[in-house]
Amino acid sequence: MRRVLIPLATLSMLLLGGCATDQRKDALTDTLNAYAGVVRWSDYNGAATFVDPKVREAHPVSPLEMSRYQQYKVSGYDEGKGPTHHGEFEVSQDVQINLVNVNTQSERVITDHQTWHYDVEGKHWWLVSGLPDISRQ
């Protein structure tokens, strides 16, 4: 009986570990899709809710910075090859964002270098790189 229990226990542990990985992967997909959605709608206040609360506290977006974001509408959001995994709890991706200045109607393209971290306790992916830097030319 003991010979059966040890392999069965080992198999159970591996399956449970796989479930956690699948949940993290599903949560990542859901989070990246939701973030892309709010950015595509130029909802910068909504996008800020995806930023890690610790990062928001350390580097709050000032009203002036938020007003700069409001000057731009997103006309394109391309994830390219998608996220690159750096271990179990961190991914990065480079996203090409097309921005149209609402005052001049000129369009420009920026690359947003995103870094996402998984909070194990909260079971949530957080953007730790902050909102896209729209000040770059």
Short mmCIF file of C-alpha atoms in Angstrom, two decimals:
data_model
loop_
_atom_site.label_atom_id
_atom_site.label_comp_id
_atom_site.label_asym_id
_atom_site.label_seq_id
_atom_site.Cartn_x
_atom_site.Cartn_y
_atom_site.Cartn_z
CA MET A 1 0.00 0.00 0.00
CA ARG A 2 2.85 2.37 0.86
CA ARG A 3 4.35 1.87 -2.62
CA VAL A 4 1.13 3.20 -4.15
CA LEU A 5 0.68 6.16 -1.78
CA ILE A 6 4.07 7.80 -2.41
CA PRO A 7 3.72 7.99 -6.22
CA LEU A 8 0.08 9.05 -5.81
CA ALA A 9 1.06 11.85 -3.43
CA THR A 10 3.84 12.98 -5.78
CA LEU A 11 1.45 13.02 -8.73
CA SER A 12 -1.08 15.03 -6.72
CA MET A 13 1.55 17.65 -5.84
CA LEU A 14 2.59 17.97 -9.49
CA LEU A 15 -1.01 18.37 -10.62
CA LEU A 16 -1.69 21.03 -7.99
CA GLY A 17 1.43 22.90 -9.05
CA GLY A 18 0.20 22.76 -12.64
CA CYS A 19 -3.15 24.23 -11.58
CA ALA A 20 -1.40 27.18 -9.95
CA THR A 21 0.62 27.75 -13.12
CA ASP A 22 -2.53 27.59 -15.26
CA GLN A 23 -4.29 30.07 -12.94
CA ARG A 24 -1.33 32.47 -13.16
CA LYS A 25 -1.26 32.12 -16.94
CA ASP A 26 -5.02 32.71 -17.23
CA ALA A 27 -4.78 35.69 -14.87
CA LEU A 28 -1.92 37.11 -16.95
CA THR A 29 -3.88 36.76 -20.18
CA ASP A 30 -6.96 38.37 -18.61
CA THR A 31 -4.90 41.21 -17.12
CA LEU A 32 -2.97 41.96 -20.31
CA ASN A 33 -6.20 41.94 -22.35
CA ALA A 34 -7.99 44.21 -19.88
CA TYR A 35 -5.04 46.62 -19.75
CA ALA A 36 -4.82 46.72 -23.54
CA GLY A 37 -8.54 47.48 -23.64
CA VAL A 38 -8.37 50.49 -21.33
CA VAL A 39 -5.29 51.84 -23.11
CA ARG A 40 -6.94 51.38 -26.53
CA TRP A 41 -9.84 53.52 -25.26
CA SER A 42 -7.33 56.12 -24.01
CA ASP A 43 -8.59 55.56 -20.45
CA TYR A 44 -5.41 56.58 -18.65
CA ASN A 45 -7.10 56.75 -15.25
CA GLY A 46 -8.25 53.17 -15.77
CA ALA A 47 -4.78 52.16 -16.94
CA ALA A 48 -3.31 53.61 -13.74
CA THR A 49 -5.32 51.08 -11.70
CA PHE A 50 -3.18 48.30 -13.22
CA VAL A 51 0.01 49.85 -11.84
CA ASP A 52 1.32 48.19 -8.68
CA PRO A 53 0.00 50.14 -5.66
CA LYS A 54 3.55 50.38 -4.26
CA VAL A 55 4.74 51.95 -7.51
CA ARG A 56 1.75 54.33 -7.57
CA GLU A 57 2.55 55.39 -4.02
CA ALA A 58 6.25 55.90 -4.73
CA HIS A 59 5.69 57.61 -8.10
CA PRO A 60 2.21 59.16 -8.23
CA VAL A 61 0.98 60.55 -11.54
CA SER A 62 0.60 64.29 -11.06
CA PRO A 63 -2.43 66.19 -12.38
CA LEU A 64 -0.12 67.86 -14.91
CA GLU A 65 1.12 64.49 -16.19
CA MET A 66 -2.45 63.19 -16.39
CA SER A 67 -3.46 66.27 -18.39
CA ARG A 68 -0.65 65.47 -20.84
CA TYR A 69 -2.06 61.96 -21.25
CA GLN A 70 -5.47 63.48 -21.96
CA GLN A 71 -3.97 65.30 -24.97
CA TYR A 72 -3.51 61.96 -26.75
CA LYS A 73 -5.90 59.39 -28.15
CA VAL A 74 -4.64 55.90 -28.87
CA SER A 75 -5.05 54.89 -32.51
CA GLY A 76 -3.11 51.62 -32.30
CA TYR A 77 -1.87 49.12 -29.72
CA ASP A 78 0.32 46.26 -30.96
CA GLU A 79 1.67 43.68 -28.51
CA GLY A 80 3.96 42.22 -31.16
CA LYS A 81 5.23 38.82 -30.08
CA GLY A 82 3.54 39.05 -26.67
CA PRO A 83 4.97 38.61 -23.21
CA THR A 84 8.38 37.16 -22.41
CA HIS A 85 8.57 35.19 -19.17
CA HIS A 86 11.37 35.89 -16.69
CA GLY A 87 10.73 33.14 -14.17
CA GLU A 88 7.35 32.26 -12.72
CA PHE A 89 6.37 35.66 -11.40
CA GLU A 90 7.59 38.23 -13.92
CA VAL A 91 6.94 38.93 -17.57
CA SER A 92 7.83 41.76 -19.89
CA GLN A 93 6.54 42.87 -23.24
CA ASP A 94 7.22 45.66 -25.67
CA VAL A 95 4.07 47.26 -27.01
CA GLN A 96 3.93 49.67 -29.90
CA ILE A 97 1.36 52.40 -29.21
CA ASN A 98 0.18 54.85 -31.86
CA LEU A 99 -0.84 58.20 -30.35
CA VAL A 100 -2.78 61.04 -31.97
CA ASN A 101 -2.44 64.50 -30.46
CA VAL A 102 -6.02 65.82 -30.12
CA ASN A 103 -4.84 69.42 -30.67
CA THR A 104 -2.66 68.96 -33.76
CA GLN A 105 -4.04 65.64 -35.09
CA SER A 106 -0.45 64.50 -35.63
CA GLU A 107 0.32 60.87 -34.97
CA ARG A 108 3.42 59.38 -33.45
CA VAL A 109 4.47 55.96 -32.28
CA ILE A 110 6.03 55.06 -28.95
CA THR A 111 7.28 51.76 -27.58
CA ASP A 112 6.03 50.92 -24.11
CA HIS A 113 8.43 48.59 -22.28
CA GLN A 114 6.11 46.86 -19.81
CA THR A 115 7.16 44.77 -16.83
CA TRP A 116 4.49 42.79 -14.99
CA HIS A 117 4.90 41.04 -11.62
CA TYR A 118 2.64 38.43 -10.05
CA ASP A 119 1.53 39.03 -6.46
CA VAL A 120 1.28 35.52 -5.01
CA GLU A 121 -0.75 36.57 -1.95
CA GLY A 122 -3.22 38.68 -3.91
CA LYS A 123 -3.16 36.35 -6.93
CA HIS A 124 -2.92 39.37 -9.19
CA TRP A 125 -0.60 40.64 -11.93
CA TRP A 126 0.63 44.22 -11.45
CA LEU A 127 2.31 46.57 -13.89
CA VAL A 128 5.54 47.63 -12.19
CA SER A 129 6.97 49.70 -15.04
CA GLY A 130 4.29 52.37 -14.77
CA LEU A 131 2.19 54.05 -17.45
CA PRO A 132 3.63 54.49 -20.94
CA ASP A 133 6.16 57.29 -21.26
CA ILE A 134 4.49 59.59 -23.78
CA SER A 135 7.10 62.33 -23.37
CA ARG A 136 9.64 60.48 -25.54
CA GLN A 137 9.86 61.58 -29.16
#
